[in-house]
mmCIF file of C-alpha atoms and ligand atoms in Angstrom:
data_model
loop_
_atom_site.group_PDB
_atom_site.id
_atom_site.type_symbol
_atom_site.label_atom_id
_atom_site.label_comp_id
_atom_site.label_asym_id
_atom_site.label_seq_id
_atom_site.Cartn_x
_atom_site.Cartn_y
_atom_site.Cartn_z
ATOM 1 C CA MET A 1 31.980 76.497 -17.057
ATOM 2 C CA ILE A 2 28.502 75.072 -17.622
ATOM 3 C CA ARG A 3 29.073 75.403 -21.336
ATOM 4 C CA LYS A 4 32.301 73.470 -21.103
ATOM 5 C CA ILE A 5 30.618 70.663 -19.185
ATOM 6 C CA LEU A 6 27.813 70.519 -21.715
ATOM 7 C CA LYS A 7 30.335 70.359 -24.517
ATOM 8 C CA TRP A 8 32.174 67.482 -22.857
ATOM 9 C CA THR A 9 29.089 65.484 -21.962
ATOM 10 C CA GLY A 10 27.905 66.048 -25.534
ATOM 11 C CA LEU A 11 31.156 64.626 -26.864
ATOM 12 C CA VAL A 12 31.085 61.679 -24.483
ATOM 13 C CA ILE A 13 27.513 60.826 -25.510
ATOM 14 C CA LEU A 14 28.496 61.126 -29.160
ATOM 15 C CA PHE A 15 31.377 58.684 -28.614
ATOM 16 C CA ILE A 16 29.134 56.222 -26.787
ATOM 17 C CA VAL A 17 26.515 56.357 -29.540
ATOM 18 C CA ALA A 18 29.173 55.921 -32.222
ATOM 19 C CA GLY A 19 30.730 53.047 -30.267
ATOM 20 C CA VAL A 20 27.427 51.241 -29.825
ATOM 21 C CA SER A 21 26.578 51.703 -33.511
ATOM 22 C CA VAL A 22 29.903 50.284 -34.654
ATOM 23 C CA ALA A 23 29.687 47.372 -32.201
ATOM 24 C CA THR A 24 26.090 46.720 -33.285
ATOM 25 C CA ALA A 25 27.141 46.559 -36.925
ATOM 26 C CA PHE A 26 30.021 44.193 -36.111
ATOM 27 C CA ARG A 27 27.822 41.939 -33.973
ATOM 28 C CA GLN A 28 24.998 41.386 -36.486
ATOM 29 C CA HIS A 29 26.223 37.948 -37.567
ATOM 30 C CA LEU A 30 27.796 36.419 -34.482
ATOM 31 C CA THR A 31 28.157 32.668 -34.736
ATOM 32 C CA TYR A 32 28.043 30.018 -32.047
ATOM 33 C CA THR A 33 29.029 26.397 -31.739
ATOM 34 C CA ALA A 34 26.776 23.666 -30.395
ATOM 35 C CA PRO A 35 26.766 19.902 -30.876
ATOM 36 C CA TYR A 36 24.615 18.202 -33.506
ATOM 37 C CA PRO A 37 22.160 15.891 -31.729
ATOM 38 C CA GLY A 38 22.518 12.309 -32.987
ATOM 39 C CA ILE A 39 19.053 12.303 -34.549
ATOM 40 C CA LYS A 40 18.267 10.280 -37.682
ATOM 41 C CA ALA A 41 14.999 10.661 -39.563
ATOM 42 C CA SER A 42 13.118 7.402 -40.031
ATOM 43 C CA ALA A 43 10.789 6.115 -42.758
ATOM 44 C CA ASP A 44 8.820 4.036 -40.218
ATOM 45 C CA THR A 45 5.151 4.952 -40.628
ATOM 46 C CA ALA A 46 4.452 4.786 -36.871
ATOM 47 C CA ILE A 47 7.267 7.270 -36.166
ATOM 48 C CA ILE A 48 6.074 9.577 -38.971
ATOM 49 C CA ALA A 49 2.524 9.411 -37.585
ATOM 50 C CA LYS A 50 3.801 10.378 -34.137
ATOM 51 C CA GLY A 51 5.694 13.320 -35.649
ATOM 52 C CA ARG A 52 2.548 14.458 -37.470
ATOM 53 C CA ARG A 53 0.600 14.399 -34.203
ATOM 54 C CA LEU A 54 3.276 16.497 -32.484
ATOM 55 C CA VAL A 55 3.559 19.029 -35.331
ATOM 56 C CA LEU A 56 -0.205 19.489 -35.792
ATOM 57 C CA GLY A 57 -1.098 18.981 -32.104
ATOM 58 C CA PRO A 58 0.794 19.755 -28.893
ATOM 59 C CA GLY A 59 3.976 21.008 -30.621
ATOM 60 C CA HIS A 60 1.800 23.469 -32.646
ATOM 61 C CA CYS A 61 4.507 24.020 -35.304
ATOM 62 C CA VAL A 62 1.671 24.399 -37.824
ATOM 63 C CA ASP A 63 0.425 27.548 -36.055
ATOM 64 C CA CYS A 64 3.530 29.478 -36.971
ATOM 65 C CA HIS A 65 4.917 27.624 -39.977
ATOM 66 C CA SER A 66 1.788 27.696 -42.123
ATOM 67 C CA THR A 67 -0.304 30.538 -43.463
ATOM 68 C CA VAL A 68 -3.338 28.273 -43.982
ATOM 69 C CA LYS A 69 -6.326 29.757 -42.143
ATOM 70 C CA ASN A 70 -8.586 26.823 -41.419
ATOM 71 C CA VAL A 71 -6.372 23.814 -40.805
ATOM 72 C CA ASP A 72 -9.154 21.710 -39.251
ATOM 73 C CA SER A 73 -11.432 21.973 -42.273
ATOM 74 C CA LEU A 74 -8.508 21.003 -44.553
ATOM 75 C CA LEU A 75 -7.729 17.994 -42.379
ATOM 76 C CA GLY A 76 -11.427 17.124 -42.387
ATOM 77 C CA ARG A 77 -11.268 16.945 -46.189
ATOM 78 C CA GLY A 78 -8.261 14.624 -45.952
ATOM 79 C CA GLN A 79 -5.743 17.278 -47.011
ATOM 80 C CA GLU A 80 -2.575 18.357 -45.252
ATOM 81 C CA PRO A 81 -1.736 21.995 -44.450
ATOM 82 C CA ALA A 82 1.462 23.103 -46.219
ATOM 83 C CA LEU A 83 4.179 23.917 -43.673
ATOM 84 C CA SER A 84 5.760 26.310 -46.133
ATOM 85 C CA GLY A 85 6.300 29.173 -43.668
ATOM 86 C CA GLY A 86 6.192 32.882 -44.394
ATOM 87 C CA LEU A 87 3.915 33.916 -41.520
ATOM 88 C CA PRO A 88 5.038 37.433 -40.483
ATOM 89 C CA PHE A 89 5.449 38.505 -36.868
ATOM 90 C CA LYS A 90 5.300 42.301 -36.706
ATOM 91 C CA LEU A 91 7.038 43.220 -33.455
ATOM 92 C CA PRO A 92 8.427 46.483 -32.042
ATOM 93 C CA PHE A 93 11.898 45.261 -33.133
ATOM 94 C CA GLY A 94 11.080 44.519 -36.746
ATOM 95 C CA THR A 95 9.226 42.013 -38.878
ATOM 96 C CA PHE A 96 10.189 38.346 -38.703
ATOM 97 C CA TYR A 97 9.082 35.512 -40.978
ATOM 98 C CA THR A 98 8.742 31.838 -40.128
ATOM 99 C CA ARG A 99 10.775 29.468 -42.306
ATOM 100 C CA ASN A 100 9.647 26.895 -44.854
ATOM 101 C CA LEU A 101 9.665 23.451 -43.155
ATOM 102 C CA THR A 102 8.885 21.416 -46.282
ATOM 103 C CA PRO A 103 11.654 19.318 -47.886
ATOM 104 C CA ASP A 104 12.162 21.731 -50.828
ATOM 105 C CA SER A 105 15.936 21.865 -51.274
ATOM 106 C CA ALA A 106 16.274 25.536 -52.258
ATOM 107 C CA THR A 107 13.721 27.226 -49.996
ATOM 108 C CA GLY A 108 12.894 24.626 -47.310
ATOM 109 C CA ILE A 109 14.733 22.175 -45.071
ATOM 110 C CA GLY A 110 15.873 19.992 -48.003
ATOM 111 C CA GLY A 111 19.321 21.535 -47.728
ATOM 112 C CA MET A 112 19.670 20.800 -44.013
ATOM 113 C CA THR A 113 20.870 17.560 -42.415
ATOM 114 C CA ASP A 114 18.837 15.882 -39.646
ATOM 115 C CA GLY A 115 21.511 17.023 -37.170
ATOM 116 C CA GLU A 116 21.241 20.635 -38.349
ATOM 117 C CA ILE A 117 17.455 20.675 -37.943
ATOM 118 C CA ALA A 118 17.697 18.994 -34.536
ATOM 119 C CA ARG A 119 20.334 21.547 -33.455
ATOM 120 C CA VAL A 120 17.959 24.428 -34.275
ATOM 121 C CA LEU A 121 15.366 22.992 -31.911
ATOM 122 C CA ARG A 122 17.650 21.753 -29.107
ATOM 123 C CA TYR A 123 20.432 24.358 -29.051
ATOM 124 C CA SER A 124 18.894 27.305 -30.953
ATOM 125 C CA VAL A 125 21.790 27.448 -33.413
ATOM 126 C CA LYS A 126 21.087 27.695 -37.143
ATOM 127 C CA LYS A 127 22.898 25.889 -39.931
ATOM 128 C CA ASN A 128 25.088 29.001 -40.466
ATOM 129 C CA GLY A 129 25.947 29.149 -36.744
ATOM 130 C CA GLU A 130 23.810 32.188 -35.899
ATOM 131 C CA ALA A 131 21.422 32.156 -32.924
ATOM 132 C CA VAL A 132 17.777 31.328 -33.636
ATOM 133 C CA LEU A 133 15.358 34.041 -32.492
ATOM 134 C CA PRO A 134 13.594 32.982 -29.264
ATOM 135 C CA PHE A 135 10.252 31.886 -30.717
ATOM 136 C CA MET A 136 10.681 28.148 -30.149
ATOM 137 C CA PRO A 137 11.317 26.885 -26.601
ATOM 138 C CA PHE A 138 11.550 23.189 -27.573
ATOM 139 C CA GLN A 139 15.053 22.672 -26.116
ATOM 140 C CA ASN A 140 13.891 19.953 -23.684
ATOM 141 C CA MET A 141 12.129 17.795 -26.296
ATOM 142 C CA SER A 142 13.282 14.165 -26.063
ATOM 143 C CA ASP A 143 15.355 12.422 -28.740
ATOM 144 C CA ASP A 144 12.344 10.384 -29.822
ATOM 145 C CA ASP A 145 10.201 13.561 -30.127
ATOM 146 C CA LEU A 146 12.824 15.176 -32.366
ATOM 147 C CA THR A 147 13.213 11.987 -34.412
ATOM 148 C CA ALA A 148 9.446 11.833 -34.944
ATOM 149 C CA VAL A 149 9.102 15.533 -35.856
ATOM 150 C CA ILE A 150 11.994 15.475 -38.334
ATOM 151 C CA SER A 151 10.818 12.169 -39.858
ATOM 152 C CA TYR A 152 7.393 13.724 -40.482
ATOM 153 C CA LEU A 153 8.888 16.906 -41.987
ATOM 154 C CA ARG A 154 11.012 14.764 -44.343
ATOM 155 C CA SER A 155 7.866 12.879 -45.441
ATOM 156 C CA ILE A 156 5.668 15.827 -46.491
ATOM 157 C CA LYS A 157 5.305 17.306 -49.961
ATOM 158 C CA PRO A 158 8.036 19.822 -50.851
ATOM 159 C CA VAL A 159 6.685 23.329 -51.505
ATOM 160 C CA LYS A 160 8.804 25.970 -53.160
ATOM 161 C CA ASN A 161 8.319 29.155 -51.119
ATOM 162 C CA LYS A 162 11.153 31.610 -50.760
ATOM 163 C CA ILE A 163 10.881 33.331 -47.370
ATOM 164 C CA PRO A 164 11.877 37.006 -47.102
ATOM 165 C CA ASP A 165 14.789 37.927 -44.837
ATOM 166 C CA HIS A 166 13.892 39.263 -41.395
ATOM 167 C CA GLU A 167 13.619 43.059 -41.250
ATOM 168 C CA TYR A 168 15.271 44.456 -38.139
ATOM 169 C CA ASN A 169 14.803 48.093 -37.141
ATOM 170 C CA VAL A 170 17.518 49.929 -35.185
ATOM 171 C CA MET A 171 16.280 48.636 -31.849
ATOM 172 C CA GLY A 172 16.082 45.142 -33.328
ATOM 173 C CA GLN A 173 19.680 45.355 -34.520
ATOM 174 C CA VAL A 174 20.863 46.384 -31.055
ATOM 175 C CA ILE A 175 18.878 43.533 -29.475
ATOM 176 C CA LYS A 176 20.250 41.058 -32.008
ATOM 177 C CA ALA A 177 23.794 42.290 -31.363
ATOM 178 C CA PHE A 178 23.740 42.234 -27.576
ATOM 179 C CA LEU A 179 20.863 40.180 -26.218
ATOM 180 C CA ILE A 180 20.054 37.248 -28.491
ATOM 181 C CA GLU A 181 22.048 34.185 -27.550
ATOM 182 C CA PRO A 182 21.303 30.545 -28.191
ATOM 183 C CA THR A 183 19.617 28.661 -25.356
ATOM 184 C CA GLY A 184 20.019 24.933 -24.758
ATOM 185 C CA PRO A 185 18.187 22.354 -22.638
ATOM 186 C CA THR A 186 17.562 23.347 -19.004
ATOM 187 C CA GLU A 187 17.685 19.759 -17.748
ATOM 188 C CA PRO A 188 19.158 16.450 -18.944
ATOM 189 C CA VAL A 189 17.357 15.540 -22.166
ATOM 190 C CA LYS A 190 15.663 12.138 -22.220
ATOM 191 C CA ALA A 191 16.130 9.657 -25.038
ATOM 192 C CA VAL A 192 12.549 8.378 -24.863
ATOM 193 C CA VAL A 193 9.465 9.747 -23.131
ATOM 194 C CA LYS A 194 6.547 7.368 -23.278
ATOM 195 C CA PRO A 195 3.226 9.031 -24.110
ATOM 196 C CA ASP A 196 0.693 8.035 -21.427
ATOM 197 C CA THR A 197 -1.600 9.767 -18.933
ATOM 198 C CA THR A 198 0.960 10.118 -16.136
ATOM 199 C CA ILE A 199 1.965 13.341 -14.367
ATOM 200 C CA ALA A 200 5.465 12.861 -15.790
ATOM 201 C CA TYR A 201 4.182 12.907 -19.358
ATOM 202 C CA GLY A 202 1.966 15.891 -18.527
ATOM 203 C CA ARG A 203 5.013 17.768 -17.302
ATOM 204 C CA HIS A 204 6.877 16.882 -20.494
ATOM 205 C CA LEU A 205 4.016 18.260 -22.610
ATOM 206 C CA VAL A 206 3.588 21.437 -20.528
ATOM 207 C CA MET A 207 7.291 22.270 -20.198
ATOM 208 C CA ALA A 208 8.906 20.912 -23.374
ATOM 209 C CA VAL A 209 6.430 20.168 -26.160
ATOM 210 C CA ALA A 210 3.255 22.266 -25.853
ATOM 211 C CA ASN A 211 5.172 24.939 -23.955
ATOM 212 C CA CYS A 212 2.298 26.192 -21.835
ATOM 213 C CA ASN A 213 4.953 27.739 -19.595
ATOM 214 C CA GLU A 214 6.064 29.957 -22.480
ATOM 215 C CA CYS A 215 2.935 32.082 -22.001
ATOM 216 C CA HIS A 216 1.717 31.127 -18.542
ATOM 217 C CA THR A 217 4.988 31.894 -16.687
ATOM 218 C CA LYS A 218 6.214 35.491 -16.564
ATOM 219 C CA ARG A 219 9.309 36.163 -18.645
ATOM 220 C CA ASN A 220 11.579 39.171 -19.022
ATOM 221 C CA GLY A 221 12.159 41.111 -22.241
ATOM 222 C CA ILE A 222 14.553 38.554 -23.657
ATOM 223 C CA GLY A 223 12.484 35.528 -22.813
ATOM 224 C CA GLN A 224 14.052 34.329 -19.565
ATOM 225 C CA TYR A 225 11.623 32.913 -17.001
ATOM 226 C CA VAL A 226 11.260 35.224 -14.004
ATOM 227 C CA GLY A 227 7.794 34.479 -12.559
ATOM 228 C CA GLU A 228 6.360 31.668 -10.453
ATOM 229 C CA PRO A 229 5.926 28.636 -12.729
ATOM 230 C CA LEU A 230 2.546 28.626 -14.508
ATOM 231 C CA ALA A 231 1.106 31.462 -12.386
ATOM 232 C CA GLY A 232 0.297 33.481 -15.518
ATOM 233 C CA GLY A 233 0.453 37.261 -15.618
ATOM 234 C CA ILE A 234 2.071 37.831 -19.014
ATOM 235 C CA GLU A 235 0.540 40.895 -20.607
ATOM 236 C CA PHE A 236 0.039 40.629 -24.330
ATOM 237 C CA GLU A 237 -0.300 43.562 -26.622
ATOM 238 C CA GLU A 238 -1.118 44.131 -30.232
ATOM 239 C CA GLU A 239 -0.066 47.242 -32.082
ATOM 240 C CA GLY A 240 0.871 48.859 -28.792
ATOM 241 C CA LYS A 241 -2.513 48.190 -27.150
ATOM 242 C CA ALA A 242 -2.791 45.872 -24.159
ATOM 243 C CA THR A 243 -5.108 42.979 -24.980
ATOM 244 C CA LEU A 244 -5.026 39.952 -22.677
ATOM 245 C CA ILE A 245 -3.256 38.669 -19.598
ATOM 246 C CA SER A 246 -2.491 34.949 -19.414
ATOM 247 C CA PRO A 247 -4.336 33.360 -16.474
ATOM 248 C CA ASN A 248 -2.885 31.543 -13.476
ATOM 249 C CA LEU A 249 -2.950 27.752 -14.107
ATOM 250 C CA THR A 250 -1.724 26.705 -10.647
ATOM 251 C CA PRO A 251 -4.043 24.832 -8.223
ATOM 252 C CA HIS A 252 -4.814 27.858 -6.049
ATOM 253 C CA PRO A 253 -8.324 29.311 -5.484
ATOM 254 C CA SER A 254 -7.149 32.424 -7.366
ATOM 255 C CA GLY A 255 -6.200 30.245 -10.351
ATOM 256 C CA ARG A 256 -8.421 30.066 -13.437
ATOM 257 C CA ILE A 257 -8.900 26.295 -13.470
ATOM 258 C CA TYR A 258 -9.165 25.779 -9.696
ATOM 259 C CA GLY A 259 -12.716 24.478 -9.740
ATOM 260 C CA TRP A 260 -12.471 22.655 -13.081
ATOM 261 C CA SER A 261 -12.839 18.869 -13.188
ATOM 262 C CA GLN A 262 -10.712 16.863 -15.618
ATOM 263 C CA GLN A 263 -13.830 16.652 -17.802
ATOM 264 C CA ASP A 264 -14.298 20.456 -17.729
ATOM 265 C CA PHE A 265 -10.660 20.883 -18.714
ATOM 266 C CA ILE A 266 -10.921 18.514 -21.700
ATOM 267 C CA LYS A 267 -14.217 20.104 -22.734
ATOM 268 C CA ARG A 268 -12.646 23.577 -22.697
ATOM 269 C CA PHE A 269 -9.961 22.411 -25.153
ATOM 270 C CA ARG A 270 -12.611 20.889 -27.428
ATOM 271 C CA MET A 271 -14.358 24.290 -27.613
ATOM 272 C CA GLY A 272 -11.372 25.988 -29.236
ATOM 273 C CA LYS A 273 -10.742 29.706 -29.272
ATOM 274 C CA ILE A 274 -13.463 31.769 -27.564
ATOM 275 C CA ILE A 275 -11.722 35.141 -27.236
ATOM 276 C CA LYS A 276 -11.054 36.106 -30.837
ATOM 277 C CA HIS A 277 -7.608 37.624 -30.465
ATOM 278 C CA SER A 278 -6.318 35.122 -27.891
ATOM 279 C CA HIS A 279 -2.670 34.269 -28.504
ATOM 280 C CA MET A 280 -3.066 30.721 -27.299
ATOM 281 C CA PRO A 281 -2.869 28.157 -30.143
ATOM 282 C CA TRP A 282 -6.265 26.648 -29.307
ATOM 283 C CA GLU A 283 -6.695 24.955 -32.730
ATOM 284 C CA SER A 284 -3.534 22.865 -32.459
ATOM 285 C CA TYR A 285 -4.164 22.136 -28.787
ATOM 286 C CA GLY A 286 -7.701 21.093 -29.663
ATOM 287 C CA ARG A 287 -6.134 18.275 -31.708
ATOM 288 C CA MET A 288 -4.564 16.822 -28.575
ATOM 289 C CA THR A 289 -5.999 13.483 -27.495
ATOM 290 C CA ASP A 290 -7.997 13.015 -24.285
ATOM 291 C CA GLU A 291 -4.969 11.109 -22.939
ATOM 292 C CA GLU A 292 -2.637 14.063 -23.570
ATOM 293 C CA LEU A 293 -5.076 16.491 -21.957
ATOM 294 C CA LYS A 294 -5.546 14.182 -18.957
ATOM 295 C CA ALA A 295 -1.777 14.086 -18.434
ATOM 296 C CA ILE A 296 -1.584 17.893 -18.636
ATOM 297 C CA TYR A 297 -4.484 18.328 -16.200
ATOM 298 C CA LYS A 298 -2.909 15.918 -13.742
ATOM 299 C CA TYR A 299 0.431 17.704 -13.910
ATOM 300 C CA LEU A 300 -1.144 21.149 -13.416
ATOM 301 C CA LYS A 301 -2.729 19.807 -10.200
ATOM 302 C CA THR A 302 0.768 19.097 -8.811
ATOM 303 C CA VAL A 303 2.490 22.447 -9.380
ATOM 304 C CA LYS A 304 3.033 24.898 -6.514
ATOM 305 C CA PRO A 305 -0.197 26.851 -5.831
ATOM 306 C CA VAL A 306 0.372 30.570 -6.332
ATOM 307 C CA ASP A 307 -1.960 33.260 -5.015
ATOM 308 C CA THR A 308 -2.387 35.830 -7.758
ATOM 309 C CA ASN A 309 -5.046 37.823 -5.912
ATOM 310 C CA LYS A 310 -2.651 39.369 -3.439
ATOM 311 C CA LYS A 311 -0.311 41.887 -4.964
HETATM 312 C C1 HEC B 1 5.581 30.732 -32.088
HETATM 313 C C2 HEC B 1 5.904 30.497 -33.473
HETATM 314 C C3 HEC B 1 6.692 29.257 -33.842
HETATM 315 C C4 HEC B 1 6.414 27.944 -33.498
HETATM 316 C C5 HEC B 1 5.299 27.408 -32.633
HETATM 317 C C6 HEC B 1 7.389 27.151 -34.187
HETATM 318 N N1 HEC B 1 8.262 27.933 -34.898
HETATM 319 FE FE1 HEC B 1 9.880 27.317 -35.977
HETATM 320 N N2 HEC B 1 10.353 29.244 -36.402
HETATM 321 C C7 HEC B 1 9.652 30.358 -35.995
HETATM 322 C C8 HEC B 1 10.351 31.558 -36.427
HETATM 323 C C9 HEC B 1 9.913 32.996 -36.200
HETATM 324 C C10 HEC B 1 11.509 31.121 -37.107
HETATM 325 C C11 HEC B 1 12.633 31.982 -37.677
HETATM 326 C C12 HEC B 1 13.697 32.073 -36.593
HETATM 327 C C13 HEC B 1 14.996 32.737 -36.991
HETATM 328 O O1 HEC B 1 15.210 32.943 -38.198
HETATM 329 O O2 HEC B 1 15.820 32.997 -36.107
HETATM 330 C C14 HEC B 1 11.474 29.657 -37.073
HETATM 331 C C15 HEC B 1 12.458 28.855 -37.649
HETATM 332 C C16 HEC B 1 12.439 27.472 -37.653
HETATM 333 C C17 HEC B 1 13.423 26.637 -38.311
HETATM 334 C C18 HEC B 1 14.567 27.116 -39.181
HETATM 335 C C19 HEC B 1 15.703 27.752 -38.466
HETATM 336 C C20 HEC B 1 16.772 28.122 -39.459
HETATM 337 O O3 HEC B 1 17.731 27.395 -39.534
HETATM 338 O O4 HEC B 1 16.617 29.134 -40.158
HETATM 339 C C21 HEC B 1 13.058 25.324 -38.084
HETATM 340 C C22 HEC B 1 13.774 24.066 -38.560
HETATM 341 C C23 HEC B 1 11.842 25.354 -37.290
HETATM 342 N N3 HEC B 1 11.498 26.679 -37.056
HETATM 343 C C24 HEC B 1 11.147 24.229 -36.871
HETATM 344 C C25 HEC B 1 10.011 24.256 -36.049
HETATM 345 C C26 HEC B 1 9.356 23.064 -35.548
HETATM 346 C C27 HEC B 1 9.753 21.636 -35.886
HETATM 347 C C28 HEC B 1 8.338 23.495 -34.751
HETATM 348 C C29 HEC B 1 7.403 22.665 -33.906
HETATM 349 C C30 HEC B 1 8.005 21.656 -33.022
HETATM 350 C C31 HEC B 1 8.346 24.951 -34.787
HETATM 351 N N4 HEC B 1 9.368 25.371 -35.578
HETATM 352 C C32 HEC B 1 7.447 25.758 -34.103
HETATM 353 C C33 HEC B 1 8.455 30.355 -35.288
HETATM 354 C C34 HEC B 1 7.856 29.234 -34.729
HETATM 355 C C1 HEC B 2 1.073 31.710 -27.019
HETATM 356 C C2 HEC B 2 0.652 31.877 -25.655
HETATM 357 C C3 HEC B 2 -0.033 30.745 -24.921
HETATM 358 C C4 HEC B 2 0.329 29.415 -24.867
HETATM 359 C C5 HEC B 2 1.500 28.743 -25.561
HETATM 360 C C6 HEC B 2 -0.608 28.777 -23.979
HETATM 361 N N1 HEC B 2 -1.518 29.693 -23.516
HETATM 362 FE FE1 HEC B 2 -3.136 29.297 -22.340
HETATM 363 N N2 HEC B 2 -3.757 31.212 -22.546
HETATM 364 C C7 HEC B 2 -3.064 32.235 -23.176
HETATM 365 C C8 HEC B 2 -3.871 33.458 -23.109
HETATM 366 C C9 HEC B 2 -3.450 34.806 -23.694
HETATM 367 C C10 HEC B 2 -5.063 33.141 -22.435
HETATM 368 C C11 HEC B 2 -6.249 34.062 -22.146
HETATM 369 C C12 HEC B 2 -7.144 34.119 -23.373
HETATM 370 C C13 HEC B 2 -7.953 32.859 -23.616
HETATM 371 O O1 HEC B 2 -8.649 32.415 -22.672
HETATM 372 O O2 HEC B 2 -7.895 32.325 -24.731
HETATM 373 C C14 HEC B 2 -4.963 31.722 -22.091
HETATM 374 C C15 HEC B 2 -5.945 31.011 -21.407
HETATM 375 C C16 HEC B 2 -5.830 29.700 -20.956
HETATM 376 C C17 HEC B 2 -6.846 28.994 -20.180
HETATM 377 C C18 HEC B 2 -8.165 29.572 -19.680
HETATM 378 C C19 HEC B 2 -9.240 29.414 -20.723
HETATM 379 C C20 HEC B 2 -10.580 29.887 -20.240
HETATM 380 O O3 HEC B 2 -11.552 29.756 -21.017
HETATM 381 O O4 HEC B 2 -10.695 30.403 -19.131
HETATM 382 C C21 HEC B 2 -6.355 27.741 -19.954
HETATM 383 C C22 HEC B 2 -7.054 26.613 -19.198
HETATM 384 C C23 HEC B 2 -5.057 27.660 -20.593
HETATM 385 N N3 HEC B 2 -4.768 28.874 -21.186
HETATM 386 C C24 HEC B 2 -4.253 26.538 -20.563
HETATM 387 C C25 HEC B 2 -3.089 26.395 -21.335
HETATM 388 C C26 HEC B 2 -2.374 25.148 -21.473
HETATM 389 C C27 HEC B 2 -2.688 23.864 -20.736
HETATM 390 C C28 HEC B 2 -1.363 25.383 -22.370
HETATM 391 C C29 HEC B 2 -0.373 24.384 -22.934
HETATM 392 C C30 HEC B 2 -0.957 23.171 -23.495
HETATM 393 C C31 HEC B 2 -1.439 26.795 -22.756
HETATM 394 N N4 HEC B 2 -2.504 27.358 -22.115
HETATM 395 C C32 HEC B 2 -0.576 27.416 -23.643
HETATM 396 C C33 HEC B 2 -1.852 32.112 -23.807
HETATM 397 C C34 HEC B 2 -1.201 30.917 -24.062
#
């Protein structure tokens, strides 16, 4: 009797495994539809300059899309870091490479229309219709942010750099097949957001451009927000070892910045990375202006205080 049951459960498990494997193989290249945002790159130097500030500053695209080590010293010498991609992310699901954002037509974004690039950022759908991996939560960027970013990318020097394909392991293939779906904006997208030192602009930076919430709000395994906004608590690990936990940024006595003045906050960003293996893109954020940092500080003062001392 027992033997018979074992035999049957064995067969059932075998069928399930076979079924999942076949479905995984069939679902590797699912495609999605999403609208093309009506974004047009501009040759206006003020718009390009704004895009450059976003890419090298709060938007921190340069952190992932360049392999240049010391961007600040390059900029200090009047040179631009090449945004030619290729930075590898070695994760438990495989190894993933950032793409070449220079206008090279074969290996960069030269072969993409403005609408196709904008759709990647706003709706997480690639030119070929597949979902973009959830590394870039810029879905709520405004139309004028996207216009500026794409105008800047169109203006930089093309670099030929062929990026390797992503390498998915078995777990990665299952995740890609069943869990990765494109995400779109979570609120009505604005056409224009004026940069100033208001709480509203601070919120826009924190939630849509600099994406502080990406690391300072707890998320589940597939990137959905599950924790109290900006209360920290994400545990980072490297090569399987726990390293750092993102701190609570809410205005509660248990929060990291509770006693910090606006001046302390700005000063901290000017100091750059202190903990060597911190995941926070301190270099790019350090290029934010005092005005941008003031807006962020003011916004953080208005979010719901969360007590992270009590468990
Ligand atoms: C945290 C790292 C990270 C940051 C920051 C980042 N990217 Fe990416 N980007 C990636 C990765 C990884 C891919 C590859 C995604 C994939 O193939 O699904 C990618 C792919 C892309 C693509 C190409 C998608 C395609 O069609 O293959 C574009 C365009 C892009 N990023 C633009 C940007 C811009 C613009 C910014 C800044 C506003 C930015 N990225 C910031 C990691 C990042
Ligand atoms: C990629 C993940 C990531 C992003 C994005 C991120 N942080 Fe962090 N942040 C961390 C981690 C990890 C730490 C703890 C290590 C450290 O202090 O560098 C941290 C620490 C901090 C600290 C405490 C620093 C100190 O010295 O005590 C502040 C303040 C902070 N983050 C603010 C922000 C703000 C504001 C943004 C958005 C502009 C942001 N972070 C975006 C991961 C991130």
